[in-house]
Short mmCIF file of C-alpha atoms in Angstrom, two decimals:
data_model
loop_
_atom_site.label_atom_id
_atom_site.label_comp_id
_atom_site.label_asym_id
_atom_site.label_seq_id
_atom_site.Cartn_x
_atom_site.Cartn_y
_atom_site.Cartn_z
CA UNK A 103 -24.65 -47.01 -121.00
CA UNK A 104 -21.25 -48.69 -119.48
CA UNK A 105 -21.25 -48.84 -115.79
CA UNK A 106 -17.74 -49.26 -116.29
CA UNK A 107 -15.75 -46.83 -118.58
CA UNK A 108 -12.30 -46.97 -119.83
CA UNK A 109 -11.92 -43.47 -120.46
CA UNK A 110 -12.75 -42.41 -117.15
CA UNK A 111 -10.13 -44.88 -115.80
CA UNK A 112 -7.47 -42.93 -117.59
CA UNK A 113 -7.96 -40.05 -115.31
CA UNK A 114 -7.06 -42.43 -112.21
CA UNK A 115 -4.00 -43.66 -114.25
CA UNK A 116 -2.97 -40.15 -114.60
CA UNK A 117 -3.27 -38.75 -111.23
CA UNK A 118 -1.04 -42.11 -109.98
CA UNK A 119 1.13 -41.13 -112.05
CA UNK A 120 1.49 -37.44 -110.82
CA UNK A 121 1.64 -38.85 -107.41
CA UNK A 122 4.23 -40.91 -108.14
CA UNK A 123 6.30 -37.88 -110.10
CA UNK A 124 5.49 -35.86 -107.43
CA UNK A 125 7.31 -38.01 -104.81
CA UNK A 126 9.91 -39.15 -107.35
CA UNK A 127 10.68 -34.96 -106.92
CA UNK A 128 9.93 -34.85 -102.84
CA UNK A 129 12.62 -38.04 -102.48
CA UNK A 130 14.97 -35.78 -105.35
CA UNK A 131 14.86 -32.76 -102.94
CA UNK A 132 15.37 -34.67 -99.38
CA UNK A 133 18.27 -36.98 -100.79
CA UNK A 134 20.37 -34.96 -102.98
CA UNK A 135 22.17 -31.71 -102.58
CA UNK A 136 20.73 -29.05 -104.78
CA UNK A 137 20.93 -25.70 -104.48
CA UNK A 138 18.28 -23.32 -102.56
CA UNK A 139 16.48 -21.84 -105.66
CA UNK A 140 15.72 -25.50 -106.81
CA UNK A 141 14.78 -26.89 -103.36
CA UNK A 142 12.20 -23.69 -103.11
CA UNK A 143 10.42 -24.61 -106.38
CA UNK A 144 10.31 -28.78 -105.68
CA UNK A 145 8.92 -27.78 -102.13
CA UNK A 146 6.12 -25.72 -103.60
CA UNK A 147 5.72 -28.37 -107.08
CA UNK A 148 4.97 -31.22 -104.38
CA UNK A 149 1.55 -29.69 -103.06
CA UNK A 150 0.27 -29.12 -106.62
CA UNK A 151 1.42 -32.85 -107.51
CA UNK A 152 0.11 -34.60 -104.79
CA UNK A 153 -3.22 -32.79 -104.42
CA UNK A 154 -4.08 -32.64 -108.00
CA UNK A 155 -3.32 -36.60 -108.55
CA UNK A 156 -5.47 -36.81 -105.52
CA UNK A 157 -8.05 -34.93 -106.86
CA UNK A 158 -7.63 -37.15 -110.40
CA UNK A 159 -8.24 -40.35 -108.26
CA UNK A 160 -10.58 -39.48 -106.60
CA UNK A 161 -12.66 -37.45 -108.88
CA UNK A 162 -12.87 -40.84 -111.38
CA UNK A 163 -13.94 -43.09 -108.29
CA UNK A 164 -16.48 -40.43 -106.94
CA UNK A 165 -18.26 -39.88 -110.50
CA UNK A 166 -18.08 -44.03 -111.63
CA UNK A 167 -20.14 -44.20 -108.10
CA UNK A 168 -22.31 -41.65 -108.43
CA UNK A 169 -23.00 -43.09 -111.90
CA UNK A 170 -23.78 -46.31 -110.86
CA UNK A 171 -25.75 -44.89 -107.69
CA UNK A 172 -28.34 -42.54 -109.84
CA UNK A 173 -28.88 -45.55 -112.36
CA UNK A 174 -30.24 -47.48 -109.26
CA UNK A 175 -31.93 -44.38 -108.18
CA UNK A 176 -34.13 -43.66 -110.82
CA UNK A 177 -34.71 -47.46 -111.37
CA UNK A 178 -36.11 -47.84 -107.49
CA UNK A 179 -38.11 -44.59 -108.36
CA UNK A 180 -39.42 -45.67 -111.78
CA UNK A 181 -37.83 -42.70 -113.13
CA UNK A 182 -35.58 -42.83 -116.36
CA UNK A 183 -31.99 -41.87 -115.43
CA UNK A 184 -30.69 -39.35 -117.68
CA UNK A 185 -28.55 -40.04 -120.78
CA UNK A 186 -26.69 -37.20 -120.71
CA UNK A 187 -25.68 -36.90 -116.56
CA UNK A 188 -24.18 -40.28 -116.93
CA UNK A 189 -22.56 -39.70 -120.44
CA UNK A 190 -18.48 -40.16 -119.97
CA UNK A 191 -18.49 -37.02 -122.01
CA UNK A 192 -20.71 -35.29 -118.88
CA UNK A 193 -18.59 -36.74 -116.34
CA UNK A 194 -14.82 -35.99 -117.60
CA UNK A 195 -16.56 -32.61 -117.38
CA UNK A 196 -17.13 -33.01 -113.79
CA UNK A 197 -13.26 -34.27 -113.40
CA UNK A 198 -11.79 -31.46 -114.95
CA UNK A 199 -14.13 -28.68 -112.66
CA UNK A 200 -12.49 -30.70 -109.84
CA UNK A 201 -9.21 -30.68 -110.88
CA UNK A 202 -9.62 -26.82 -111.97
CA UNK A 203 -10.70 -26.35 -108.20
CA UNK A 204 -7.73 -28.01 -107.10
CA UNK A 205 -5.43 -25.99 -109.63
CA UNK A 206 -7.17 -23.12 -107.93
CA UNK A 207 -6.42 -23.67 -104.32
CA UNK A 208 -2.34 -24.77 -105.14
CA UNK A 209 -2.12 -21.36 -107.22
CA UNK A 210 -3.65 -19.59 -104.37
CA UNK A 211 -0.90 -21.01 -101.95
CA UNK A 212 1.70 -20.85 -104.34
CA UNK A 213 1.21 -17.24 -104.59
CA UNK A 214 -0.12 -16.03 -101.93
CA UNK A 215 2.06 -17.66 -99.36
CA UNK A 216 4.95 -20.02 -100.87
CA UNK A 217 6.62 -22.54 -99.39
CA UNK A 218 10.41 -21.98 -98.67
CA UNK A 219 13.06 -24.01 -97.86
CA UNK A 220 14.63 -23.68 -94.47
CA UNK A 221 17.33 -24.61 -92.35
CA UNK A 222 17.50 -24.97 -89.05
CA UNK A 223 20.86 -25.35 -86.69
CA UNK A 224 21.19 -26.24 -83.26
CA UNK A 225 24.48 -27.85 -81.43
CA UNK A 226 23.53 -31.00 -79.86
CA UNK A 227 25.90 -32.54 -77.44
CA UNK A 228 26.99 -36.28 -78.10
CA UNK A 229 29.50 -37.39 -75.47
CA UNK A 230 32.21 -35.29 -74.94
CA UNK A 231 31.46 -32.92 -78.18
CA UNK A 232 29.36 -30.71 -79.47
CA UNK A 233 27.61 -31.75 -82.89
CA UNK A 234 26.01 -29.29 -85.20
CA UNK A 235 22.66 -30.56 -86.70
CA UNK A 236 21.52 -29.24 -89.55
CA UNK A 237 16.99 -30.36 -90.14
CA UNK A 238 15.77 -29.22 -93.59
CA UNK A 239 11.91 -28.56 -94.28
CA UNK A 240 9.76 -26.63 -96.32
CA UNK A 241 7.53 -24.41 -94.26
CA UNK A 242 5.21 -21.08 -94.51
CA UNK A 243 3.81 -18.77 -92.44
CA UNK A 244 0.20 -20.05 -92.81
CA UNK A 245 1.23 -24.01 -93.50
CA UNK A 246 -1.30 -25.62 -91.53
CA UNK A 247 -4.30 -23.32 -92.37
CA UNK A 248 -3.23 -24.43 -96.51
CA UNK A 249 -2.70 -28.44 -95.59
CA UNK A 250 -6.30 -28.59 -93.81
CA UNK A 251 -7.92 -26.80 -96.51
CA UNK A 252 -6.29 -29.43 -98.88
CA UNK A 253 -6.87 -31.91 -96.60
CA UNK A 254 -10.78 -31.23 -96.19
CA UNK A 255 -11.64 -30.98 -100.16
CA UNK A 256 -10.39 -34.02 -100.62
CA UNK A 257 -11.84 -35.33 -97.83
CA UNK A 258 -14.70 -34.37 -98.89
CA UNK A 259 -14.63 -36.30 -102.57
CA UNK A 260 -13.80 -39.23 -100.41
CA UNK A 261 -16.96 -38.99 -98.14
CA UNK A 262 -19.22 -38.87 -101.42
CA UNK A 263 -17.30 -41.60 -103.25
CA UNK A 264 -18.17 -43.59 -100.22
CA UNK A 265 -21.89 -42.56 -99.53
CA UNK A 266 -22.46 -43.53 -103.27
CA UNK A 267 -20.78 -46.92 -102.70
CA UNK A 268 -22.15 -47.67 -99.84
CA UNK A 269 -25.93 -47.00 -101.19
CA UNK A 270 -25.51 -49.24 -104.25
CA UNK A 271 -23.28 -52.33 -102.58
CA UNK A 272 -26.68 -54.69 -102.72
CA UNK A 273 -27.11 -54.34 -106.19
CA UNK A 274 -28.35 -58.04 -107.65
CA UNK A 275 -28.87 -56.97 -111.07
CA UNK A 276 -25.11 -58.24 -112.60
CA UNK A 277 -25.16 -56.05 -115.27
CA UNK A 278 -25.16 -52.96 -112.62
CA UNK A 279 -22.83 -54.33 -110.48
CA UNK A 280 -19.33 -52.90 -110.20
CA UNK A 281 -17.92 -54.15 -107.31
CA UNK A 282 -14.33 -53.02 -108.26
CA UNK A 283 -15.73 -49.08 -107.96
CA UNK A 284 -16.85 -49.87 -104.97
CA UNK A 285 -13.81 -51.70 -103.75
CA UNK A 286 -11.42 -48.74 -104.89
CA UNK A 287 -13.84 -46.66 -102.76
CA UNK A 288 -13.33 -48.30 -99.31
CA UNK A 289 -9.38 -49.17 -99.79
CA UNK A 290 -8.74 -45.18 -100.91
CA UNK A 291 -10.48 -44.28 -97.69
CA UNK A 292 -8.82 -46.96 -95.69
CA UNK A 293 -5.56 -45.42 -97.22
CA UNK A 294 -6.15 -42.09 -97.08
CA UNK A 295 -6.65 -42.68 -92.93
CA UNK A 296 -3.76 -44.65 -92.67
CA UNK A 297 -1.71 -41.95 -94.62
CA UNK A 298 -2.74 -39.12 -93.25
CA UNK A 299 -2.52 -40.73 -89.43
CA UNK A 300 1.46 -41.55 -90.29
CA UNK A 301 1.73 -38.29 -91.58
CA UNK A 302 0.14 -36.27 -88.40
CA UNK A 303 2.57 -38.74 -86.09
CA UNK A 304 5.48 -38.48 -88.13
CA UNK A 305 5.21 -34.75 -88.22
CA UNK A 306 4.08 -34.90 -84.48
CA UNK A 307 7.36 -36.58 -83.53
CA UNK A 308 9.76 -34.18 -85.45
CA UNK A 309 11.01 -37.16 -87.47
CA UNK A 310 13.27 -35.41 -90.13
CA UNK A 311 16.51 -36.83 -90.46
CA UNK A 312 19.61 -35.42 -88.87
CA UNK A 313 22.75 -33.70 -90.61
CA UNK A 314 25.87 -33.58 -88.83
#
């Protein structure tokens, strides 16, 4: 059995590339002047986008770890690791159940409580005049409460991923080691801080930009 697996890398590639499409759509919406129908749907297309190539990222990572951490498991405890747990077949399985939960939760939102695009006004005085600014955003009633939710599953894949990588990073058997997994473990966590931190800041400071 292949610590490392082509196949499951595919699943990564994807959910970059959702990532990407979904931000290619997010930049669409802030920087071009559509009307309000299509600005509703790209505000509620971005969660599913970003969370589900998430989800795809960090699903592959999580289950290449785990792999590679109950190979060494059963090894230390003399116990043969199971063929079919660590099959690629076994764990695309476990991609697409996360993936499914992640459908789940954006249909949930999407339904339940969509996000709309709003506009806000307020006269601002500059000078000697009055100027009318005009800050866009896609908002709904129970925004926060839908972001941490999002926020915590995935933090939670993350957490795994790197309890799994962390357990197996002494490995000295080279055909077991797979220091790239564990690589793409830490830098998606060291991302994933540094991402979320701009975003809480950025969102903290009401940094949306300004239409006279």
């Amino acid at each position: 059995i292949k610590i490392s697996s082509t196949r499951l890398n595919h699943f990564a590639y994807i959910g970059c590339y959702v990532i990407l499409i979904g931000t290619l759509l997010y930049t669409t919406m802030e920087t071009f002047n559509i009307n309000q129908k299509a600005k509703d749907v790209l505000c509620n297309t971005f969660p599913w986008t970003l969370i589900i190539g998430l989800t795809l990222v960090f699903g592959t990572v999580l289950v290449k770890a785990w792999r590679l951490y109950h190979i060494i498991h059963s090894a230390l405890h003399h116990r043969k690791s199971s063929r079919i747990a660590v099959r690629d077949r076994s764990l695309i399985i476990v991609i697409v159940i996360l993936v499914s939960l992640s459908a789940v939760l954006c249909l949930v939102w999407t339904l339940y409580d969509p996000l709309v695009r709003n506009t806000d006004t307020a006269l601002t005085p500059e000078g000697d005049d009055l100027v009318l600014v005009m800050k866009e955003s896609c908002t709904c009633t129970y925004e926060v409460v839908w972001i941490v939710v999002g926020i915590v599953y995935e933090a939670i894949l993350i957490l795994c991923t790197v309890i799994c990588a962390f357990s197996t990073r002494n490995i000295s058997i080279k055909e077991l080691q797979s220091k790239g997994t564990i690589l793409m473990a830490y830098f998606l966590t060291l991302a994933s801080i540094a991402g979320g931190t701009i975003y809480y800041i950025t969102k903290t400071m009401e940094a949306e930009t300004d239409v006279p």
